[in-house]
Each structure stands twice: as C-alpha cells, then as structure tokens.
Amino acid sequence: MRIDVFTLVPHAFAWMTEQRPLAAVLGTELELRLLNYRDSTPLRAGQVDDEPYGGGAGMVLRVDTVAAALDAVYGSVSPQRVIALTPGGRPLTQEVVEELATEEAITLLSARFEGFDERIVEHLATEAISIGPYVLSGGELPAMVLLDAVVRRLPGALGSEESGLVESFSDELDGGLEYPQYTRPAEFRGWNVPDVLLSGDHRRIEEWRREQSRLRSVG
Ligand SMILES: C[S@@+](CC[C@H](N)C(=O)[O-])C[C@H]1O[C@@H](n2cnc3c(N)ncnc32)[C@H](O)[C@@H]1O
C-alpha cells in the first residue's frame, strides 16, 4: 500500500516512522511519502495560504497550491482516493479504517490555520474525513491517527504483544468492545483479578470474555 501525506509539517511524522506499527511495514507492505505543499507552490516565497474572501481572521490553504502539489506528484493520473482531513468530514470509524486498508493507495490532505479553500474539498479531494467532533490546530495529528489505524491492519504491522484479530470493533467481537484484560499480580490492594481467569478452564474463560464484551458494548 502507498500512503501519500500532503502537509506543511512533514517532520511532525518522524517519530511515527520509527515506531510500530509503521516501522514494521515501512519499505515492505507500506510506502509512505511525506510531501510539503511549499515544495511545489506556484506562489512566491513559499506562500501556500491567503486571507479569506469576505473577511475574518486566519489564513486559508489555497486551491492553486494544493492543485500544484497534486500535479507535481501525480501529473495527469489522478489518484483514486484523495482524503481531505477536516472537522466537517464523515467520521473515521473502524469500518472506514478496514475499508481504507484494502486500498492500494490513499492520499491525505491536511491543512492548518483556518483550513481548506472549500474548492479543495469539493474538487480536488474525493472525500473528507474527520477524526472526531473537535477542532485541532492542524491536519497532522488527524493524518497520524488515520495512518496508525490503517497501517496496523497491514500484514506484519503488529508484534506478538498485540492481537489485531480479537480487539474492540473487530468482527470476532461482533463489532463490540473488547472484554477487560488483566495481568499479574492477581491481587493488588485488595483488587482481585476475576477468579474465572485464574481457573485454567478455557471454555469458561472464553464464555466470560464474550459476555463481558457484550455487556460493555450495550448502549
Ligand atoms: C484549526 S483547523 C480548521 C478548522 C475550521 N476553520 C473549522 O472551523 O472547521 C485546521 C486544520 O486542522 C485539521 N483538523 C482539525 N480538526 C480536525 C478533525 N477533527 N478532523 C480532521 N481534521 C482536523 C484540518 O485539516 C483543518 O483544516
């Protein structure tokens, strides 16, 4: 899979490339390109944004800047999935993540300040995604959230410390939440691990976990 991220702050992604899950698949299952709008802007002095028409505070990412950035990378072959990260997009859910993880390539557009000129969302992007009903200062964290969620679905991304099969929102748990997990010590300050988990009876443990998952997922 190839993921291209257009951003004004490519170095913000550095730490991610050194950690699992990304580090585990970078160069094999995943090709990641971090692309700076400033490198291809047709405007002078690296300008990428401008004041909003109609007045008001802030700066808006220009449509010609983003078009030039896309053209510089893709030429005349438009990418299939171009996702504008914006609070007004459809919510990022595990279902969306699973669907994106089956793609051969996705392109993420992030903005800063006042956000995108609406023509970017309407004409240059194929869709818009929000990571939640709150406003962050830039699209880098949303891009990283999406990247992490998608990349951990790729083969070999997860280590043995983590299961990508039975976890919250997985088919294995009928899309519900994961059951509670415990580890040593079995007793701490009078807080005990449920007896069933210490019983060694795998059938009962499985039943208990399914039931706990169902209880947590209700409502
Ligand atoms: C300060 S925000 C712009 C907010 C915009 N003026 C509004 O009121 O909706 C700057 C950029 O951060 C990113 N961003 C902020 N919150 C986001 C969210 N919840 N989901 C996805 N992207 C977000 C987007 O790229 C956005 O254009």
Coordinates of C-alpha atoms and ligand atoms in Angstrom, one line a residue:
M1 CA 0.0 0.0 0.0
R2 CA 1.2 3.5 -0.7
I3 CA 0.1 6.4 1.5
D4 CA 0.9 10.0 0.5
V5 CA 0.5 12.7 3.1
F6 CA 0.4 16.4 2.0
T7 CA 1.3 18.6 4.9
L8 CA 3.1 21.8 5.8
V9 CA 4.9 19.9 8.6
P10 CA 6.4 16.7 7.2
H11 CA 8.9 16.4 10.1
A12 CA 5.9 16.0 12.5
F13 CA 5.7 12.4 11.3
A14 CA 9.3 11.5 12.1
W15 CA 8.6 9.7 15.4
M16 CA 5.9 7.7 13.9
T17 CA 8.1 6.2 11.2
E18 CA 10.4 4.8 14.0
Q19 CA 7.6 3.0 15.9
R20 CA 5.4 0.0 15.4
P21 CA 3.2 -0.4 13.6
L22 CA 4.6 1.9 10.9
A23 CA 8.2 1.0 11.3
A24 CA 7.4 -2.7 11.0
V25 CA 6.0 -2.4 7.5
L26 CA 7.8 0.7 6.1
G27 CA 9.5 -0.3 2.9
T28 CA 7.7 -3.6 2.6
E29 CA 3.9 -3.5 2.9
L30 CA 3.9 0.3 3.1
E31 CA 5.4 3.1 1.0
L32 CA 4.9 6.4 2.8
R33 CA 5.6 9.7 1.2
L34 CA 5.5 13.0 3.2
L35 CA 5.0 15.9 0.8
N36 CA 5.3 19.5 1.6
Y37 CA 2.9 21.9 -0.2
R38 CA 5.7 24.5 -0.1
D39 CA 7.9 22.5 -2.3
S40 CA 5.6 22.9 -5.3
T41 CA 3.7 26.1 -4.6
P42 CA 3.5 28.3 -7.7
L43 CA 3.5 31.4 -5.4
R44 CA 6.5 33.4 -4.4
A45 CA 8.4 32.9 -1.2
G46 CA 6.8 29.5 -0.4
Q47 CA 3.4 31.1 0.1
V48 CA 0.6 28.5 0.4
D49 CA -2.4 30.3 2.0
D50 CA -4.2 33.5 1.9
E51 CA -6.8 35.7 3.7
P52 CA -10.4 34.6 3.5
Y53 CA -12.7 36.2 1.0
G54 CA -15.4 38.0 2.9
G55 CA -13.0 38.9 5.7
G56 CA -12.4 37.4 9.0
A57 CA -9.4 36.1 10.9
G58 CA -6.9 33.5 9.8
M59 CA -5.4 32.1 6.7
V60 CA -6.9 29.6 4.2
L61 CA -5.0 27.0 2.3
R62 CA -5.2 28.0 -1.4
V63 CA -6.7 25.7 -4.1
D64 CA -4.0 26.5 -6.6
T65 CA -1.3 25.5 -4.1
V66 CA -2.9 22.1 -3.4
A67 CA -3.6 21.5 -7.1
A68 CA 0.1 22.3 -7.9
A69 CA 1.2 19.9 -5.2
L70 CA -1.0 17.1 -6.5
D71 CA 0.1 17.8 -10.1
A72 CA 3.7 17.7 -9.1
V73 CA 3.4 14.2 -7.7
Y74 CA 0.7 12.6 -9.9
G75 CA 0.8 14.5 -13.2
S76 CA -2.2 13.8 -15.3
V77 CA -3.0 10.5 -13.5
S78 CA -5.4 11.5 -10.7
P79 CA -5.2 9.4 -7.6
Q80 CA -8.2 7.3 -6.7
R81 CA -8.7 8.2 -3.0
V82 CA -7.8 11.7 -2.0
I83 CA -9.0 12.4 1.5
A84 CA -9.2 15.9 2.9
L85 CA -8.9 15.8 6.7
T86 CA -11.4 18.3 8.1
P87 CA -13.7 18.5 11.1
G88 CA -16.6 18.6 8.7
G89 CA -15.8 15.2 7.1
R90 CA -17.5 11.9 7.7
P91 CA -16.4 10.3 11.0
L92 CA -13.4 8.0 11.0
T93 CA -14.7 4.6 12.3
Q94 CA -13.1 1.1 12.4
E95 CA -15.3 0.3 9.4
V96 CA -13.8 3.2 7.4
V97 CA -10.3 2.1 8.5
E98 CA -10.9 -1.5 7.4
E99 CA -12.1 -0.3 4.0
L100 CA -9.2 2.1 3.5
A101 CA -6.7 -0.7 4.5
T102 CA -7.8 -2.7 1.4
E103 CA -6.8 0.2 -0.9
E104 CA -3.6 0.1 -3.0
A105 CA -3.0 3.8 -2.5
I106 CA -4.5 6.7 -0.5
T107 CA -3.7 10.4 -0.4
L108 CA -4.2 12.5 2.7
L109 CA -4.6 16.3 2.6
S110 CA -4.0 18.2 5.8
A111 CA -4.5 21.9 6.4
R112 CA -3.6 24.4 9.1
F113 CA -5.0 27.7 10.4
E114 CA -8.5 28.3 9.0
G115 CA -8.4 25.2 6.9
F116 CA -9.0 24.5 3.2
D117 CA -10.4 26.7 0.5
E118 CA -13.7 24.8 0.0
R119 CA -12.9 24.1 -3.7
I120 CA -10.1 21.7 -2.5
V121 CA -12.7 19.6 -0.6
E122 CA -15.2 19.8 -3.4
H123 CA -13.0 19.3 -6.5
L124 CA -9.5 18.0 -5.5
A125 CA -10.4 15.6 -2.8
T126 CA -12.6 12.6 -3.4
E127 CA -13.9 12.6 0.2
A128 CA -13.5 14.3 3.6
I129 CA -12.8 12.6 6.9
S130 CA -13.0 13.9 10.5
I131 CA -11.3 12.1 13.4
G132 CA -13.9 13.5 15.8
P133 CA -16.2 16.4 16.8
Y134 CA -13.5 18.8 18.0
V135 CA -11.0 21.1 16.3
L136 CA -7.3 20.5 16.3
S137 CA -4.8 23.1 15.1
G138 CA -3.7 21.2 12.0
G139 CA -4.3 18.0 10.0
E140 CA -1.1 16.3 11.0
L141 CA -2.5 14.6 14.1
P142 CA -5.6 13.5 12.2
A143 CA -3.4 12.2 9.4
M144 CA -1.3 10.3 12.0
V145 CA -4.4 8.9 13.6
L146 CA -5.7 7.6 10.3
L147 CA -2.2 6.3 9.3
D148 CA -1.8 4.4 12.5
A149 CA -5.3 2.9 12.4
V150 CA -4.9 1.8 8.7
V151 CA -1.3 0.6 8.9
R152 CA -1.9 -1.7 11.9
R153 CA -4.3 -3.6 9.6
L154 CA -1.4 -4.4 7.2
P155 CA 0.2 -7.8 7.4
G156 CA 3.2 -7.9 9.7
A157 CA 2.4 -4.5 11.3
L158 CA 1.7 -5.8 14.8
G159 CA 4.1 -7.5 17.1
S160 CA 3.4 -10.6 19.2
E161 CA 2.4 -8.2 22.1
E162 CA -0.8 -7.2 20.4
S163 CA -3.6 -9.0 18.6
G164 CA -5.3 -7.3 15.7
L165 CA -7.8 -10.1 15.4
V166 CA -9.7 -10.0 18.7
E167 CA -9.9 -6.4 19.7
S168 CA -12.6 -3.7 20.0
F169 CA -14.7 -3.2 16.9
S170 CA -13.4 -6.4 15.3
D171 CA -15.7 -9.0 13.6
E172 CA -14.5 -11.5 16.2
L173 CA -16.3 -9.5 18.9
D174 CA -19.3 -8.7 16.6
G175 CA -18.1 -5.1 16.3
G176 CA -18.3 -4.6 20.1
L177 CA -15.8 -3.6 22.7
E178 CA -13.0 -5.8 24.0
Y179 CA -13.5 -7.6 27.3
P180 CA -11.4 -6.5 30.3
Q181 CA -7.8 -7.6 30.4
Y182 CA -5.7 -8.3 33.5
T183 CA -2.1 -9.4 34.2
R184 CA 0.0 -10.1 37.3
P185 CA -0.3 -9.6 40.2
A186 CA -3.6 -11.5 40.8
E187 CA -4.3 -9.3 43.9
F188 CA -3.3 -5.7 44.4
R189 CA -4.5 -3.5 47.2
G190 CA -7.4 -5.9 47.6
W191 CA -8.4 -5.5 43.9
N192 CA -8.7 -9.1 42.6
V193 CA -8.5 -10.5 39.1
P194 CA -11.8 -12.3 38.4
D195 CA -11.5 -16.0 39.5
V196 CA -12.5 -17.4 36.2
L197 CA -9.3 -16.0 34.5
L198 CA -7.2 -17.9 37.0
S199 CA -9.2 -21.2 36.6
G200 CA -7.4 -22.5 33.6
D201 CA -10.8 -23.5 32.2
H202 CA -10.5 -22.2 28.7
R203 CA -14.1 -22.8 27.7
R204 CA -15.4 -20.8 30.8
I205 CA -12.8 -18.0 30.2
E206 CA -14.0 -17.7 26.6
E207 CA -17.6 -17.5 27.7
W208 CA -16.8 -14.9 30.3
R209 CA -14.9 -12.8 27.9
R210 CA -17.7 -12.9 25.3
E211 CA -20.3 -12.0 28.0
Q212 CA -18.1 -9.1 29.2
S213 CA -17.7 -7.9 25.7
R214 CA -21.4 -8.0 25.2
L215 CA -22.1 -6.1 28.5
R216 CA -19.6 -3.4 27.6
S217 CA -21.0 -2.9 24.1
V218 CA -24.6 -2.5 25.1
G219 CA -25.9 1.1 24.6
Ligands
LIG1 C1 -7.9 24.8 13.0 S1 -8.5 23.6 11.9 C2 -9.6 24.5 10.9 C3 -11.0 24.4 11.5 C4 -12.0 25.1 10.6 N1 -11.8 26.5 10.5 C5 -13.4 24.8 11.1 O1 -13.9 25.6 11.9 O2 -13.9 23.7 10.8 C6 -7.1 23.4 10.8 C7 -7.0 22.0 10.1 O3 -6.8 21.0 11.1 C8 -7.3 19.8 10.6 N2 -8.3 19.3 11.6 C9 -8.7 19.9 12.7 N3 -9.6 19.2 13.4 C10 -9.8 18.1 12.7 C11 -10.6 17.0 12.9 N4 -11.4 16.9 14.0 N5 -10.6 16.0 12.0 C12 -9.8 16.1 10.9 N6 -9.0 17.2 10.6 C13 -9.0 18.2 11.5 C14 -7.9 20.1 9.2 O4 -7.0 19.8 8.2 C15 -8.2 21.6 9.4 O5 -8.4 22.2 8.1

